[in-house]
Amino acid sequence: MMEAEAAPVAVPETAAPPGSAPAAPSGRSPRGARFAGAAEAPAQPRTEALDEDARRATAETVQTLTRLRREGRSGEAHAVLVEAAYWPAARFPLLAAELHRAGLDADWATLLWEAASLPADRLVGAADALVAAGRSADGRQMLRQGVARPAPEIGTAVLSLADEGRQREIRALLDAYVRVRTPEEAARSAEADPGRLVPLLLAAAKGVSEERHWDLVHALRVAGFTA
């Protein structure tokens, strides 16, 4: 609920718009929903050119993982993957290619999971880099897993991005968020600053479907974000 002294946030009435087209099924599972569109066409992703040091580090990391897996040293291999998850975004596509080439598909899946805990701006940047390199499925999966974090963290992350003027990152993050999380969860993420977050959430939901938009409108009203 909003605090009593906070300015009320207007949320539209919940009646469905007349003549609206049937919407696609709205997945409710935090991680199971599939969607298209998030990070499909990144606009000028923040990446860096891969220099020789980056390529060497990638090759050495894959060699190390291959050796550790062969020796059954799973804990050490996992530590290597955790460290790699915090590499610059531009390195992710090459690392993915080299891991798959070495038969370490499971390690790439683990790395995607670890990268989901990155700060929001780095998460979107890494997903952008994967999509730009033709790995759209990996980019979407990274975003889906990244928005599984608690609702208040999403709200805080969006506000931080907004303070930096990073509208494209906000759109990518919230597109994934409103597709994957339930409307009730999305509404909870607005608590940090309803005046700023409610319009952003509603715009993202409307971009998904009319059904998702009106579901979120209802959830926001139930949560108390109403005139």
PDB file of C-alpha atoms in Angstrom:
ATOM      1  CA  MET A   1       0.000   0.000   0.000  1.00  0.00           C
ATOM      2  CA  MET A   2       1.123   3.584  -0.602  1.00  0.00           C
ATOM      3  CA  GLU A   3       1.931   5.666   2.404  1.00  0.00           C
ATOM      4  CA  ALA A   4      -0.805   8.078   3.368  1.00  0.00           C
ATOM      5  CA  GLU A   5       1.238  11.198   2.570  1.00  0.00           C
ATOM      6  CA  ALA A   6       2.235   9.992  -0.911  1.00  0.00           C
ATOM      7  CA  ALA A   7       0.489  11.449  -3.923  1.00  0.00           C
ATOM      8  CA  PRO A   8      -2.042   9.021  -5.363  1.00  0.00           C
ATOM      9  CA  VAL A   9      -1.230   7.335  -8.637  1.00  0.00           C
ATOM     10  CA  ALA A  10      -4.048   7.139 -11.137  1.00  0.00           C
ATOM     11  CA  VAL A  11      -4.668   3.734 -12.644  1.00  0.00           C
ATOM     12  CA  PRO A  12      -7.229   3.303 -15.445  1.00  0.00           C
ATOM     13  CA  GLU A  13     -10.526   1.551 -14.871  1.00  0.00           C
ATOM     14  CA  THR A  14     -10.330  -2.206 -15.261  1.00  0.00           C
ATOM     15  CA  ALA A  15     -13.004  -2.687 -17.871  1.00  0.00           C
ATOM     16  CA  ALA A  16     -11.478  -4.348 -20.899  1.00  0.00           C
ATOM     17  CA  PRO A  17     -11.389  -2.139 -23.980  1.00  0.00           C
ATOM     18  CA  PRO A  18     -14.176  -2.926 -26.438  1.00  0.00           C
ATOM     19  CA  GLY A  19     -13.260  -4.821 -29.558  1.00  0.00           C
ATOM     20  CA  SER A  20      -9.781  -5.669 -28.381  1.00  0.00           C
ATOM     21  CA  ALA A  21      -8.044  -8.490 -30.202  1.00  0.00           C
ATOM     22  CA  PRO A  22      -7.527 -11.766 -28.374  1.00  0.00           C
ATOM     23  CA  ALA A  23      -4.216 -11.704 -26.554  1.00  0.00           C
ATOM     24  CA  ALA A  24      -1.613 -14.411 -26.481  1.00  0.00           C
ATOM     25  CA  PRO A  25      -1.638 -16.626 -23.368  1.00  0.00           C
ATOM     26  CA  SER A  26       0.000 -14.788 -20.495  1.00  0.00           C
ATOM     27  CA  GLY A  27       2.433 -17.129 -18.787  1.00  0.00           C
ATOM     28  CA  ARG A  28       2.300 -16.960 -15.020  1.00  0.00           C
ATOM     29  CA  SER A  29       5.374 -18.927 -14.071  1.00  0.00           C
ATOM     30  CA  PRO A  30       8.370 -16.856 -12.900  1.00  0.00           C
ATOM     31  CA  ARG A  31      10.727 -18.854 -15.083  1.00  0.00           C
ATOM     32  CA  GLY A  32       8.653 -21.031 -17.403  1.00  0.00           C
ATOM     33  CA  ALA A  33       7.013 -18.483 -19.692  1.00  0.00           C
ATOM     34  CA  ARG A  34       8.335 -18.217 -23.229  1.00  0.00           C
ATOM     35  CA  PHE A  35       8.167 -14.988 -25.111  1.00  0.00           C
ATOM     36  CA  ALA A  36       9.473 -13.187 -28.136  1.00  0.00           C
ATOM     37  CA  GLY A  37      10.532  -9.593 -28.418  1.00  0.00           C
ATOM     38  CA  ALA A  38      12.734  -8.934 -25.421  1.00  0.00           C
ATOM     39  CA  ALA A  39      16.164  -7.914 -26.595  1.00  0.00           C
ATOM     40  CA  GLU A  40      15.330  -8.892 -30.164  1.00  0.00           C
ATOM     41  CA  ALA A  41      16.676  -5.674 -31.648  1.00  0.00           C
ATOM     42  CA  PRO A  42      19.092  -3.980 -29.265  1.00  0.00           C
ATOM     43  CA  ALA A  43      19.708  -0.372 -30.187  1.00  0.00           C
ATOM     44  CA  GLN A  44      23.396   0.422 -29.994  1.00  0.00           C
ATOM     45  CA  PRO A  45      24.294  -2.102 -27.270  1.00  0.00           C
ATOM     46  CA  ARG A  46      27.038  -1.073 -24.906  1.00  0.00           C
ATOM     47  CA  THR A  47      29.851  -3.407 -25.935  1.00  0.00           C
ATOM     48  CA  GLU A  48      33.611  -3.298 -26.265  1.00  0.00           C
ATOM     49  CA  ALA A  49      35.815  -4.633 -29.034  1.00  0.00           C
ATOM     50  CA  LEU A  50      37.416  -7.970 -28.278  1.00  0.00           C
ATOM     51  CA  ASP A  51      41.173  -7.546 -28.084  1.00  0.00           C
ATOM     52  CA  GLU A  52      43.794 -10.264 -28.018  1.00  0.00           C
ATOM     53  CA  ASP A  53      43.811 -10.344 -24.218  1.00  0.00           C
ATOM     54  CA  ALA A  54      40.070 -11.045 -24.160  1.00  0.00           C
ATOM     55  CA  ARG A  55      40.423 -13.867 -26.666  1.00  0.00           C
ATOM     56  CA  ARG A  56      43.341 -15.326 -24.733  1.00  0.00           C
ATOM     57  CA  ALA A  57      41.422 -15.146 -21.446  1.00  0.00           C
ATOM     58  CA  THR A  58      38.462 -16.910 -23.058  1.00  0.00           C
ATOM     59  CA  ALA A  59      40.630 -19.717 -24.439  1.00  0.00           C
ATOM     60  CA  GLU A  60      42.414 -20.160 -21.106  1.00  0.00           C
ATOM     61  CA  THR A  61      39.134 -20.239 -19.194  1.00  0.00           C
ATOM     62  CA  VAL A  62      37.700 -22.944 -21.448  1.00  0.00           C
ATOM     63  CA  GLN A  63      40.895 -24.962 -21.147  1.00  0.00           C
ATOM     64  CA  THR A  64      40.771 -24.649 -17.365  1.00  0.00           C
ATOM     65  CA  LEU A  65      37.131 -25.745 -17.253  1.00  0.00           C
ATOM     66  CA  THR A  66      37.843 -28.713 -19.514  1.00  0.00           C
ATOM     67  CA  ARG A  67      40.670 -29.824 -17.231  1.00  0.00           C
ATOM     68  CA  LEU A  68      38.662 -29.336 -14.041  1.00  0.00           C
ATOM     69  CA  ARG A  69      35.693 -31.275 -15.421  1.00  0.00           C
ATOM     70  CA  ARG A  70      37.970 -34.082 -16.550  1.00  0.00           C
ATOM     71  CA  GLU A  71      39.456 -34.254 -13.058  1.00  0.00           C
ATOM     72  CA  GLY A  72      36.060 -34.163 -11.377  1.00  0.00           C
ATOM     73  CA  ARG A  73      36.735 -30.870  -9.589  1.00  0.00           C
ATOM     74  CA  SER A  74      33.226 -29.483  -9.892  1.00  0.00           C
ATOM     75  CA  GLY A  75      33.500 -26.931  -7.104  1.00  0.00           C
ATOM     76  CA  GLU A  76      36.512 -25.261  -8.669  1.00  0.00           C
ATOM     77  CA  ALA A  77      34.846 -25.319 -12.083  1.00  0.00           C
ATOM     78  CA  HIS A  78      31.817 -23.568 -10.659  1.00  0.00           C
ATOM     79  CA  ALA A  79      34.018 -20.875  -9.129  1.00  0.00           C
ATOM     80  CA  VAL A  80      35.517 -20.234 -12.567  1.00  0.00           C
ATOM     81  CA  LEU A  81      32.024 -19.827 -14.037  1.00  0.00           C
ATOM     82  CA  VAL A  82      30.963 -17.410 -11.297  1.00  0.00           C
ATOM     83  CA  GLU A  83      33.983 -15.247 -12.069  1.00  0.00           C
ATOM     84  CA  ALA A  84      33.294 -15.388 -15.812  1.00  0.00           C
ATOM     85  CA  ALA A  85      29.715 -14.237 -15.255  1.00  0.00           C
ATOM     86  CA  TYR A  86      31.121 -10.821 -14.330  1.00  0.00           C
ATOM     87  CA  TRP A  87      33.196 -10.433 -17.475  1.00  0.00           C
ATOM     88  CA  PRO A  88      32.509  -7.499 -19.835  1.00  0.00           C
ATOM     89  CA  ALA A  89      29.409  -8.031 -21.964  1.00  0.00           C
ATOM     90  CA  ALA A  90      31.332  -8.225 -25.238  1.00  0.00           C
ATOM     91  CA  ARG A  91      33.050 -11.447 -24.150  1.00  0.00           C
ATOM     92  CA  PHE A  92      29.876 -13.464 -23.618  1.00  0.00           C
ATOM     93  CA  PRO A  93      29.222 -14.517 -27.254  1.00  0.00           C
ATOM     94  CA  LEU A  94      32.783 -15.759 -27.760  1.00  0.00           C
ATOM     95  CA  LEU A  95      32.735 -17.587 -24.435  1.00  0.00           C
ATOM     96  CA  ALA A  96      29.435 -19.234 -25.379  1.00  0.00           C
ATOM     97  CA  ALA A  97      30.839 -20.382 -28.712  1.00  0.00           C
ATOM     98  CA  GLU A  98      34.023 -21.770 -27.172  1.00  0.00           C
ATOM     99  CA  LEU A  99      32.193 -23.584 -24.375  1.00  0.00           C
ATOM    100  CA  HIS A 100      29.849 -25.251 -26.852  1.00  0.00           C
ATOM    101  CA  ARG A 101      32.771 -26.153 -29.098  1.00  0.00           C
ATOM    102  CA  ALA A 102      34.483 -27.820 -26.131  1.00  0.00           C
ATOM    103  CA  GLY A 103      31.343 -29.809 -25.271  1.00  0.00           C
ATOM    104  CA  LEU A 104      30.697 -27.778 -22.128  1.00  0.00           C
ATOM    105  CA  ASP A 105      27.058 -26.953 -22.838  1.00  0.00           C
ATOM    106  CA  ALA A 106      26.092 -27.513 -19.205  1.00  0.00           C
ATOM    107  CA  ASP A 107      28.710 -25.005 -18.095  1.00  0.00           C
ATOM    108  CA  TRP A 108      27.256 -22.390 -20.420  1.00  0.00           C
ATOM    109  CA  ALA A 109      23.811 -22.996 -18.922  1.00  0.00           C
ATOM    110  CA  THR A 110      25.319 -22.548 -15.448  1.00  0.00           C
ATOM    111  CA  LEU A 111      27.028 -19.347 -16.511  1.00  0.00           C
ATOM    112  CA  LEU A 112      23.735 -17.957 -17.846  1.00  0.00           C
ATOM    113  CA  TRP A 113      22.165 -18.704 -14.488  1.00  0.00           C
ATOM    114  CA  GLU A 114      24.978 -17.001 -12.582  1.00  0.00           C
ATOM    115  CA  ALA A 115      24.818 -13.962 -14.872  1.00  0.00           C
ATOM    116  CA  ALA A 116      21.162 -13.499 -13.909  1.00  0.00           C
ATOM    117  CA  SER A 117      22.341 -11.950 -10.633  1.00  0.00           C
ATOM    118  CA  LEU A 118      24.233  -9.163 -12.400  1.00  0.00           C
ATOM    119  CA  PRO A 119      23.182  -5.552 -11.758  1.00  0.00           C
ATOM    120  CA  ALA A 120      20.363  -4.582 -14.089  1.00  0.00           C
ATOM    121  CA  ASP A 121      22.437  -2.477 -16.466  1.00  0.00           C
ATOM    122  CA  ARG A 122      25.071  -5.179 -16.880  1.00  0.00           C
ATOM    123  CA  LEU A 123      22.388  -7.839 -17.254  1.00  0.00           C
ATOM    124  CA  VAL A 124      20.783  -5.971 -20.153  1.00  0.00           C
ATOM    125  CA  GLY A 125      24.189  -5.236 -21.683  1.00  0.00           C
ATOM    126  CA  ALA A 126      25.180  -8.906 -21.641  1.00  0.00           C
ATOM    127  CA  ALA A 127      21.833  -9.939 -23.122  1.00  0.00           C
ATOM    128  CA  ASP A 128      22.239  -7.299 -25.840  1.00  0.00           C
ATOM    129  CA  ALA A 129      25.683  -8.619 -26.731  1.00  0.00           C
ATOM    130  CA  LEU A 130      24.354 -12.159 -27.085  1.00  0.00           C
ATOM    131  CA  VAL A 131      21.450 -11.047 -29.273  1.00  0.00           C
ATOM    132  CA  ALA A 132      23.721  -8.904 -31.447  1.00  0.00           C
ATOM    133  CA  ALA A 133      25.917 -11.967 -32.005  1.00  0.00           C
ATOM    134  CA  GLY A 134      22.950 -14.062 -33.132  1.00  0.00           C
ATOM    135  CA  ARG A 135      22.346 -15.799 -29.805  1.00  0.00           C
ATOM    136  CA  SER A 136      18.839 -14.389 -29.241  1.00  0.00           C
ATOM    137  CA  ALA A 137      17.609 -17.400 -27.263  1.00  0.00           C
ATOM    138  CA  ASP A 138      20.477 -17.029 -24.808  1.00  0.00           C
ATOM    139  CA  GLY A 139      19.821 -13.307 -24.455  1.00  0.00           C
ATOM    140  CA  ARG A 140      16.148 -13.865 -23.736  1.00  0.00           C
ATOM    141  CA  GLN A 141      16.921 -16.624 -21.264  1.00  0.00           C
ATOM    142  CA  MET A 142      19.361 -14.386 -19.412  1.00  0.00           C
ATOM    143  CA  LEU A 143      16.717 -11.677 -19.069  1.00  0.00           C
ATOM    144  CA  ARG A 144      14.028 -14.155 -17.995  1.00  0.00           C
ATOM    145  CA  GLN A 145      16.252 -15.519 -15.275  1.00  0.00           C
ATOM    146  CA  GLY A 146      17.442 -12.059 -14.295  1.00  0.00           C
ATOM    147  CA  VAL A 147      13.943 -10.755 -13.577  1.00  0.00           C
ATOM    148  CA  ALA A 148      13.239 -13.629 -11.195  1.00  0.00           C
ATOM    149  CA  ARG A 149      14.774 -11.501  -8.431  1.00  0.00           C
ATOM    150  CA  PRO A 150      12.440 -10.059  -5.740  1.00  0.00           C
ATOM    151  CA  ALA A 151       9.975  -7.401  -6.896  1.00  0.00           C
ATOM    152  CA  PRO A 152      11.438  -4.590  -4.726  1.00  0.00           C
ATOM    153  CA  GLU A 153      14.843  -5.148  -6.345  1.00  0.00           C
ATOM    154  CA  ILE A 154      13.312  -4.723  -9.786  1.00  0.00           C
ATOM    155  CA  GLY A 155      11.738  -1.440  -8.769  1.00  0.00           C
ATOM    156  CA  THR A 156      14.998  -0.167  -7.302  1.00  0.00           C
ATOM    157  CA  ALA A 157      16.938  -1.248 -10.398  1.00  0.00           C
ATOM    158  CA  VAL A 158      14.525   0.554 -12.715  1.00  0.00           C
ATOM    159  CA  LEU A 159      14.765   3.744 -10.659  1.00  0.00           C
ATOM    160  CA  SER A 160      18.559   3.617 -10.821  1.00  0.00           C
ATOM    161  CA  LEU A 161      18.457   3.199 -14.584  1.00  0.00           C
ATOM    162  CA  ALA A 162      15.966   6.051 -14.857  1.00  0.00           C
ATOM    163  CA  ASP A 163      18.254   8.341 -12.848  1.00  0.00           C
ATOM    164  CA  GLU A 164      20.953   7.631 -15.435  1.00  0.00           C
ATOM    165  CA  GLY A 165      18.602   8.266 -18.340  1.00  0.00           C
ATOM    166  CA  ARG A 166      18.914   4.709 -19.625  1.00  0.00           C
ATOM    167  CA  GLN A 167      15.482   4.318 -21.129  1.00  0.00           C
ATOM    168  CA  ARG A 168      16.396   1.508 -23.515  1.00  0.00           C
ATOM    169  CA  GLU A 169      17.659  -0.650 -20.665  1.00  0.00           C
ATOM    170  CA  ILE A 170      14.485   0.086 -18.705  1.00  0.00           C
ATOM    171  CA  ARG A 171      12.331  -1.023 -21.639  1.00  0.00           C
ATOM    172  CA  ALA A 172      14.289  -4.260 -22.100  1.00  0.00           C
ATOM    173  CA  LEU A 173      14.205  -5.095 -18.391  1.00  0.00           C
ATOM    174  CA  LEU A 174      10.518  -4.334 -17.874  1.00  0.00           C
ATOM    175  CA  ASP A 175       9.496  -6.077 -21.091  1.00  0.00           C
ATOM    176  CA  ALA A 176      11.007  -9.279 -19.745  1.00  0.00           C
ATOM    177  CA  TYR A 177       9.648  -8.596 -16.262  1.00  0.00           C
ATOM    178  CA  VAL A 178       5.981  -8.121 -17.136  1.00  0.00           C
ATOM    179  CA  ARG A 179       6.072 -11.126 -19.477  1.00  0.00           C
ATOM    180  CA  VAL A 180       7.553 -13.509 -16.928  1.00  0.00           C
ATOM    181  CA  ARG A 181       6.181 -12.368 -13.566  1.00  0.00           C
ATOM    182  CA  THR A 182       2.550 -12.316 -12.478  1.00  0.00           C
ATOM    183  CA  PRO A 183       0.688  -8.995 -12.509  1.00  0.00           C
ATOM    184  CA  GLU A 184       0.536  -9.124  -8.706  1.00  0.00           C
ATOM    185  CA  GLU A 185       4.332  -9.416  -8.508  1.00  0.00           C
ATOM    186  CA  ALA A 186       4.762  -6.610 -11.034  1.00  0.00           C
ATOM    187  CA  ALA A 187       2.483  -4.389  -8.954  1.00  0.00           C
ATOM    188  CA  ARG A 188       4.605  -4.974  -5.848  1.00  0.00           C
ATOM    189  CA  SER A 189       7.662  -3.661  -7.673  1.00  0.00           C
ATOM    190  CA  ALA A 190       6.014  -0.222  -7.885  1.00  0.00           C
ATOM    191  CA  GLU A 191       6.083   0.351  -4.125  1.00  0.00           C
ATOM    192  CA  ALA A 192       9.462   2.125  -4.101  1.00  0.00           C
ATOM    193  CA  ASP A 193       8.146   5.059  -6.151  1.00  0.00           C
ATOM    194  CA  PRO A 194       4.650   4.543  -7.591  1.00  0.00           C
ATOM    195  CA  GLY A 195       4.615   7.906  -9.331  1.00  0.00           C
ATOM    196  CA  ARG A 196       7.563   6.924 -11.514  1.00  0.00           C
ATOM    197  CA  LEU A 197       7.212   3.163 -11.697  1.00  0.00           C
ATOM    198  CA  VAL A 198       3.493   2.679 -12.380  1.00  0.00           C
ATOM    199  CA  PRO A 199       3.574   4.431 -15.785  1.00  0.00           C
ATOM    200  CA  LEU A 200       6.676   2.488 -16.814  1.00  0.00           C
ATOM    201  CA  LEU A 201       5.139  -0.834 -15.790  1.00  0.00           C
ATOM    202  CA  LEU A 202       1.873  -0.084 -17.583  1.00  0.00           C
ATOM    203  CA  ALA A 203       3.699   0.939 -20.761  1.00  0.00           C
ATOM    204  CA  ALA A 204       5.703  -2.290 -20.701  1.00  0.00           C
ATOM    205  CA  ALA A 205       2.595  -4.408 -20.107  1.00  0.00           C
ATOM    206  CA  LYS A 206       0.733  -2.689 -22.932  1.00  0.00           C
ATOM    207  CA  GLY A 207       3.628  -3.518 -25.224  1.00  0.00           C
ATOM    208  CA  VAL A 208       3.129  -7.198 -24.417  1.00  0.00           C
ATOM    209  CA  SER A 209      -0.644  -7.430 -24.909  1.00  0.00           C
ATOM    210  CA  GLU A 210      -3.911  -5.765 -24.020  1.00  0.00           C
ATOM    211  CA  GLU A 211      -4.688  -8.672 -21.699  1.00  0.00           C
ATOM    212  CA  ARG A 212      -1.453  -8.246 -19.766  1.00  0.00           C
ATOM    213  CA  HIS A 213      -2.038  -4.489 -19.574  1.00  0.00           C
ATOM    214  CA  TRP A 214      -5.510  -4.830 -18.063  1.00  0.00           C
ATOM    215  CA  ASP A 215      -4.357  -7.597 -15.710  1.00  0.00           C
ATOM    216  CA  LEU A 216      -1.684  -5.249 -14.402  1.00  0.00           C
ATOM    217  CA  VAL A 217      -4.146  -2.365 -14.127  1.00  0.00           C
ATOM    218  CA  HIS A 218      -6.307  -4.559 -11.907  1.00  0.00           C
ATOM    219  CA  ALA A 219      -3.356  -5.729  -9.803  1.00  0.00           C
ATOM    220  CA  LEU A 220      -2.221  -2.142  -9.277  1.00  0.00           C
ATOM    221  CA  ARG A 221      -5.698  -1.101  -8.151  1.00  0.00           C
ATOM    222  CA  VAL A 222      -5.867  -4.013  -5.705  1.00  0.00           C
ATOM    223  CA  ALA A 223      -2.453  -2.987  -4.361  1.00  0.00           C
ATOM    224  CA  GLY A 224      -3.811   0.481  -3.648  1.00  0.00           C
ATOM    225  CA  PHE A 225      -2.256   2.421  -6.482  1.00  0.00           C
ATOM    226  CA  THR A 226      -5.402   4.259  -7.463  1.00  0.00           C
ATOM    227  CA  ALA A 227      -6.899   7.695  -7.330  1.00  0.00           C
TER     228      ALA A 227
END
